[in-house]
Amino acid sequence: MAPRFKVSFFQYSKVFKNTTVISITILSFFLILFSKSDLFLINNIKSISSNIINPATYIISSPIKMASNIVNQYNQFKSLKFENKMLQEEIIRLKKWQTLAIQNSRENRVLKNLLQATDNNLNLVKTASLTNRNDALFSKLININAGYEDKIKINMSAINERGLIGKVVHTHRNNSRILLLTDPNMSVSVKTISDGSFSLLSGLGDDKYLVSSFIKGNKMPKIGDIVVTSGTAQIFPVDLLVGKIAKIKKDRFYVLPFVDFNNIDYVQIVTSE
Amino acid sequence: MFSKVLSPFLYFNIILLFSFSVSVNSFVEIQIVNIVFYIFFHLTFIYYLFYHYHYSIFCIGFVYGLLLDIFLLNSISAHLLSIIILILIFILMKKYLFLLSPFRISLTIYFTLIITLFSEAFFVFLFNNINFTISKFANYLIISIIIFIPSIFIFNKIDK
């Protein structure tokens, strides 16, 4: 009769440890290799992290959020008097503009009827509020409280009252992630209002400027020109406000976005009709 | 002082969880908090790895690396890769680290922190095309110098 082969607890635990270490290492490299693909596993990991872990981290970091709010309130209080004066001046200025805008709008409608032009009106999918932001360290991402249950899909445009914010890069049931215009991996095709020259803009990663990565026909626009989306890439609807050309260096121009990316509370998800 | 109430294992995990939560949620008014806690998270993880190595740290590193990548980059790459490589290198070098004096170990922890942050930035550039500026790295260096000694002091208190 063959002797019984005894495996001690120590051996068991060593085998278990080695298996864990090797399997985690292999799984890590597998995830890194396929992270950009649309795998079910990767989508599920992203969904779990967005739906469960993201709110949990928000609750855990709430003391810092409170401190941040106190700093914000103090800053607002400090500049209250100055801001009040500025707002009074702005109200007077805007009232003049409003009268002019109403006149122009009527004129525009009449001219469109005469030309029988097709409208490029936007189709509002959903207005959502910002839940939290992950834009301080690497990528410029924000999270909103609306997902595919609200008919939000990947690549839809996000705007606010000032102009284009970015595009949807991930949707889950009740939340979505938006990649901001200022992200270096974001690219948007634009045209200038003055002469309609086309170019591609991408984020500089400094939270301030967008930089041209391609200019059609090497036709350099002027400083102060307003750029809007051209709609040629079929991602963003046409004529969404992007920003103003602030500086030109060598063969590139820098655009200052109209949107204040530090003060986003609500976003509208839109598509072209 | 700390260890009388809860075990160091629990304390370090609470610190890791809190610093991770703060570093992945941006605060517009005090943005430096994100960078401070991001570096503090790495420092805590490296200290925990050096002084309390257990194979379960592979699972902890895997989860945090994965989540950091998803929250900060929206794709799994730089953080997970650096953390796994860091743990693997530590396992290989462990026997030599036992021979070092406490001061030298502290220095090793500091340089490991800098190398980890730098390698993450390099991997982010490689995989996600996000440039890393010298000013940003100088920022990392200064903050890590400032927070290193107080953090090690707190960790020692937790351990004792």
Coordinates of C-alpha atoms in Angstrom, one line a residue, chain A residues 4 12 113 212 267:
Chain A
R4 CA -0.3 8.7 2.3
Y12 CA -1.1 24.9 1.3
N113 CA -38.3 82.1 -44.1
S212 CA -4.9 74.3 -32.7
V267 CA -24.9 70.7 -18.1

